[in-house]
Amino acid sequence: MRLDNIQMSVANRQGPAVRAIPSVNNKITARDVNVYYATKRALKDINLDIEENRVTALIGPSGCGKSTFLRCLNRMNDTIDICRIEGQIQLDSVDIYAKAIDTVQLRARVGMVFQKPNPFPKSIYDNIAYGPRIHGLAQRGAEMDEVVRSSLERAGLWGEVKDRLKEPGTGLSGGQQQRLCIARAIAVSPEVILMDEPCSALDPIATAHIEELIDELRASYTIVIVTHNMQQAARVSQKTAFFHLGEMVECNDTEEIFTNPRDERTQGYITGRYG
Amino acid sequence: MLSGLFLIGEREHMLSDLFFFIGEHGQPMQTTMLLTVIAVLTVVGYFLGRGRAVAIAGGRLSTLHSVPPYHGFFVALWAGVPALLLLAVWVSCEGPVIMSLVLAQLPAALIPTDHQALTLLQTDILNLAAGVSNGREPDPAVADAAGLYNTLHMVAESCLLALGSALAVAGLTLARRQIRGDLRARNRVEAALNVLLILCSLVAILTTVGIVLSLLFQAIQFFTMVPLTDFLFGLHWNPQTAFSGDVKGSFGAVPIFTGTLLITVIAMVVAVPIGLMSAVYMSEYAAPTVRSVAKPVLEILAGIPTVVYGFFAALTMAPVIRDVGTALGLEVSSQSALAAGVVMGIMIIPFVSSLSDDVINAVPQALRDGSYGLGATRSETIREIVLPAALPGIVGAVMLAISRAIGETMIVAMAAGLAANLTANPLAAVTTVTVQIAATIRGDQEFNSPKTLSVFGLGLVLFIVTLILNVIALRVVQKYREKYD
């Protein structure tokens, strides 16, 4: 009964609610991606396009494979011995799993922010300077100071830490640590930023901070964010993909997914029937 | 503390006093019987206490403050503990008390005035009482004293049995009478257990204090014979000449400490790089299958007895080093610091590698992921992130290895020799603090000769050095420790 009501209400909203989004470049395209952990198949024939300068949200119940898919995009799954990947993922039309691709260079282009803030046991300054230094992006000294300052500014953290850059990054609060990790990712000037549930360990105020930040970053970066929080997906993303049991069930404009899901499973999840 | 005070007053007679205690009678029948009685009463007390609590509750256990087994333990403790305390006090006081009674009966002319002879007389009486003859016909007065000793001993033991049993029964009865529904039996039992736990930790602490004090007092005695400055700054170590009365200039410990330092440095030069790098390999590079084989094999090194390392060093390593050295035109002694140091380093590798491997593995995977996510290579991640994060643990491992190297005796004794040469040449024979202590204490020396007492001076300095090392290690670990949750 309830399902019918929802479908009807969703159907009523169809039409005028659909907003035309100008077509954009696909930054990343995934074709027939399968991932296996040993013999367990974690992702099944995923086809997904990630658009440039947009925020794409990956939602779905725990264990549905959304984090696994995210980690395929910068080959972080390479660090897991038992993980095997089939299919093709292209970044700017270049296969990132091709032999010629160096994961070090790939990850400099596709940065990542993790679920739990993981600042290095170094000073705030060195946390930011680490990436630029290993990639030789800036000279030690004034140039590096500038990279650190601008990265922290873009992450909205500069005002809070500018007087204590020499203090350990682990001494910051949880929300500040996560913004430090975002600043650290920005410092290497990536094209894509992957975020794996970046707010799940944070309180609502810190979460609001990060969400604002994500919206601002969209202008310069392509962002893919995994989240369990559907309000968050609705707030920050333009595109949403719903994953379920290793399958990509549905991908569409965020508004469309939340108001007019095509698939019954998507509808069940966003209306809180399961997940 | 007690042992320390005992040492202050009578330290020169410590050895003879020790024999005095060993020579005492073994535990006689009555003590065993009392122990049995106490054990039985404790068990009986448990069941009586529990039964009474159940009876009082009358089927509604919730009316009791504590569950019945606690009432049982409560009664059992009252039955057992006071009687055991009495037994302990009795056994420790009985011998001296009886002996003073016996000596009071002897004619005053027979009692010698100096302590040494008095101890001898007491030993004679004890031997006679135990029926051990020393081959001489005993003085009739002494024989009488031995008889009296035996009689008093028997009386005392019977008294102990009666008193102890009575105390156990009384404790049991009184405790059982106390049992009521609102008796806080659990709190009482837990308080008793708390005391037991405190006593256990006190044993460890008091033992340490006792060892330090005995070390300290004997060392002070040594330093009254040999000036502290001579000991710490003298360049000549030859305790043998001290035997002929020439104390001054024979106990300069500098060659021994430089020898210890030399061998320790050689061992650490071998152990730290190899151990650390194998730890890095095993935790960061090795496939799980390789690691599961290689780590236990490496740890077997730690299980080889040091004496085996010792003859490996003396019979295999030292000749190889001598031959190579000779081929290169160097003069190499057949016992060399290098052979001992290298083999000691090999022995210590598993300490460094196994402990470092554990701390490297304890570095959260999230930190590595963060670094890889920024495009860092594996070696950059290890150098810049993993090793700094693991540093406190690695420092701890190295400090432990240094303590182990300084304290090692057998390898050096076999491979580096006993000659206290003052040299920094790793190809010469040297000696270490521990080897000197072992060699000296093995000799048939008078206990209070400077030569024997010198081991306490060496031991004290060794103790202070390792203490300082541990404090430094602790400081480093605290300073660099990062909290991960």
PDB file of C-alpha atoms in Angstrom, chain B residues 235-330:
ATOM      1  CA  LEU B 235      93.363   2.617  33.445  1.00  0.00           C
ATOM      2  CA  HIS B 236      94.715  -0.585  34.866  1.00  0.00           C
ATOM      3  CA  TRP B 237      92.604  -3.586  35.862  1.00  0.00           C
ATOM      4  CA  ASN B 238      94.464  -6.402  37.498  1.00  0.00           C
ATOM      5  CA  PRO B 239      92.690  -7.828  40.552  1.00  0.00           C
ATOM      6  CA  GLN B 240      95.306 -10.608  40.872  1.00  0.00           C
ATOM      7  CA  THR B 241      97.947  -8.169  42.135  1.00  0.00           C
ATOM      8  CA  ALA B 242      95.458  -6.891  44.705  1.00  0.00           C
ATOM      9  CA  PHE B 243      95.709 -10.330  46.300  1.00  0.00           C
ATOM     10  CA  SER B 244      99.227  -9.557  47.426  1.00  0.00           C
ATOM     11  CA  GLY B 245      98.025  -6.456  49.252  1.00  0.00           C
ATOM     12  CA  ASP B 246      98.596  -3.893  46.517  1.00  0.00           C
ATOM     13  CA  VAL B 247      95.095  -2.531  46.293  1.00  0.00           C
ATOM     14  CA  LYS B 248      95.894   0.816  44.807  1.00  0.00           C
ATOM     15  CA  GLY B 249      96.113   0.891  41.031  1.00  0.00           C
ATOM     16  CA  SER B 250      94.706  -2.598  40.472  1.00  0.00           C
ATOM     17  CA  PHE B 251      91.042  -1.720  40.143  1.00  0.00           C
ATOM     18  CA  GLY B 252      90.846   0.820  37.338  1.00  0.00           C
ATOM     19  CA  ALA B 253      87.637  -0.145  35.559  1.00  0.00           C
ATOM     20  CA  VAL B 254      88.108   1.975  32.441  1.00  0.00           C
ATOM     21  CA  PRO B 255      89.468  -0.914  30.291  1.00  0.00           C
ATOM     22  CA  ILE B 256      86.485  -3.060  31.251  1.00  0.00           C
ATOM     23  CA  PHE B 257      83.951  -0.384  30.435  1.00  0.00           C
ATOM     24  CA  THR B 258      85.603   0.490  27.137  1.00  0.00           C
ATOM     25  CA  GLY B 259      85.638  -3.232  26.329  1.00  0.00           C
ATOM     26  CA  THR B 260      81.918  -3.456  27.061  1.00  0.00           C
ATOM     27  CA  LEU B 261      81.302  -0.343  24.998  1.00  0.00           C
ATOM     28  CA  LEU B 262      83.392  -1.644  22.081  1.00  0.00           C
ATOM     29  CA  ILE B 263      81.637  -4.995  21.917  1.00  0.00           C
ATOM     30  CA  THR B 264      78.207  -3.421  22.358  1.00  0.00           C
ATOM     31  CA  VAL B 265      78.861  -0.942  19.562  1.00  0.00           C
ATOM     32  CA  ILE B 266      80.032  -3.718  17.229  1.00  0.00           C
ATOM     33  CA  ALA B 267      76.958  -5.787  18.098  1.00  0.00           C
ATOM     34  CA  MET B 268      74.598  -2.875  17.473  1.00  0.00           C
ATOM     35  CA  VAL B 269      76.311  -1.996  14.187  1.00  0.00           C
ATOM     36  CA  VAL B 270      75.534  -5.541  13.086  1.00  0.00           C
ATOM     37  CA  ALA B 271      72.085  -5.947  14.644  1.00  0.00           C
ATOM     38  CA  VAL B 272      70.313  -2.612  14.125  1.00  0.00           C
ATOM     39  CA  PRO B 273      70.578  -2.214  10.321  1.00  0.00           C
ATOM     40  CA  ILE B 274      70.032  -5.892   9.583  1.00  0.00           C
ATOM     41  CA  GLY B 275      67.210  -6.232  12.088  1.00  0.00           C
ATOM     42  CA  LEU B 276      65.456  -3.052  11.033  1.00  0.00           C
ATOM     43  CA  MET B 277      65.706  -3.746   7.333  1.00  0.00           C
ATOM     44  CA  SER B 278      64.495  -7.302   7.686  1.00  0.00           C
ATOM     45  CA  ALA B 279      61.579  -5.955   9.739  1.00  0.00           C
ATOM     46  CA  VAL B 280      60.754  -3.490   6.969  1.00  0.00           C
ATOM     47  CA  TYR B 281      60.983  -6.228   4.382  1.00  0.00           C
ATOM     48  CA  MET B 282      58.801  -8.590   6.326  1.00  0.00           C
ATOM     49  CA  SER B 283      56.096  -6.132   7.241  1.00  0.00           C
ATOM     50  CA  GLU B 284      55.963  -4.081   4.032  1.00  0.00           C
ATOM     51  CA  TYR B 285      57.296  -6.105   1.123  1.00  0.00           C
ATOM     52  CA  ALA B 286      57.147  -9.817   1.851  1.00  0.00           C
ATOM     53  CA  ALA B 287      54.214 -11.864   0.581  1.00  0.00           C
ATOM     54  CA  PRO B 288      52.166 -13.359   3.426  1.00  0.00           C
ATOM     55  CA  THR B 289      53.470 -16.840   2.625  1.00  0.00           C
ATOM     56  CA  VAL B 290      57.106 -15.699   2.798  1.00  0.00           C
ATOM     57  CA  ARG B 291      56.421 -13.819   6.009  1.00  0.00           C
ATOM     58  CA  SER B 292      54.725 -16.780   7.655  1.00  0.00           C
ATOM     59  CA  VAL B 293      57.862 -18.838   7.087  1.00  0.00           C
ATOM     60  CA  ALA B 294      60.593 -16.238   7.462  1.00  0.00           C
ATOM     61  CA  LYS B 295      59.449 -14.677  10.723  1.00  0.00           C
ATOM     62  CA  PRO B 296      59.428 -17.879  12.801  1.00  0.00           C
ATOM     63  CA  VAL B 297      62.777 -18.906  11.296  1.00  0.00           C
ATOM     64  CA  LEU B 298      64.269 -15.571  12.295  1.00  0.00           C
ATOM     65  CA  GLU B 299      62.825 -15.962  15.756  1.00  0.00           C
ATOM     66  CA  ILE B 300      64.531 -19.338  16.115  1.00  0.00           C
ATOM     67  CA  LEU B 301      67.761 -17.313  16.308  1.00  0.00           C
ATOM     68  CA  ALA B 302      66.497 -15.958  19.616  1.00  0.00           C
ATOM     69  CA  GLY B 303      65.961 -19.491  20.894  1.00  0.00           C
ATOM     70  CA  ILE B 304      69.552 -20.661  20.429  1.00  0.00           C
ATOM     71  CA  PRO B 305      71.300 -20.860  23.824  1.00  0.00           C
ATOM     72  CA  THR B 306      73.966 -18.193  24.203  1.00  0.00           C
ATOM     73  CA  VAL B 307      76.531 -20.844  24.999  1.00  0.00           C
ATOM     74  CA  VAL B 308      76.058 -22.223  21.480  1.00  0.00           C
ATOM     75  CA  TYR B 309      76.601 -18.747  20.060  1.00  0.00           C
ATOM     76  CA  GLY B 310      79.649 -18.601  22.315  1.00  0.00           C
ATOM     77  CA  PHE B 311      81.404 -21.592  20.859  1.00  0.00           C
ATOM     78  CA  PHE B 312      80.288 -20.600  17.375  1.00  0.00           C
ATOM     79  CA  ALA B 313      82.046 -17.298  18.001  1.00  0.00           C
ATOM     80  CA  ALA B 314      85.135 -18.865  19.551  1.00  0.00           C
ATOM     81  CA  LEU B 315      85.585 -21.869  17.262  1.00  0.00           C
ATOM     82  CA  THR B 316      84.212 -20.646  13.923  1.00  0.00           C
ATOM     83  CA  MET B 317      84.033 -16.874  13.792  1.00  0.00           C
ATOM     84  CA  ALA B 318      87.280 -16.013  15.585  1.00  0.00           C
ATOM     85  CA  PRO B 319      89.508 -18.269  13.395  1.00  0.00           C
ATOM     86  CA  VAL B 320      87.845 -16.931  10.237  1.00  0.00           C
ATOM     87  CA  ILE B 321      88.469 -13.347  11.331  1.00  0.00           C
ATOM     88  CA  ARG B 322      92.039 -14.191  12.308  1.00  0.00           C
ATOM     89  CA  ASP B 323      92.742 -15.869   8.954  1.00  0.00           C
ATOM     90  CA  VAL B 324      91.207 -13.039   6.961  1.00  0.00           C
ATOM     91  CA  GLY B 325      93.083 -10.493   9.055  1.00  0.00           C
ATOM     92  CA  THR B 326      96.363 -12.321   8.636  1.00  0.00           C
ATOM     93  CA  ALA B 327      95.802 -12.549   4.889  1.00  0.00           C
ATOM     94  CA  LEU B 328      95.330  -8.793   4.852  1.00  0.00           C
ATOM     95  CA  GLY B 329      98.534  -8.373   6.843  1.00  0.00           C
ATOM     96  CA  LEU B 330      96.827  -7.322  10.061  1.00  0.00           C
TER      97      LEU B 330
END
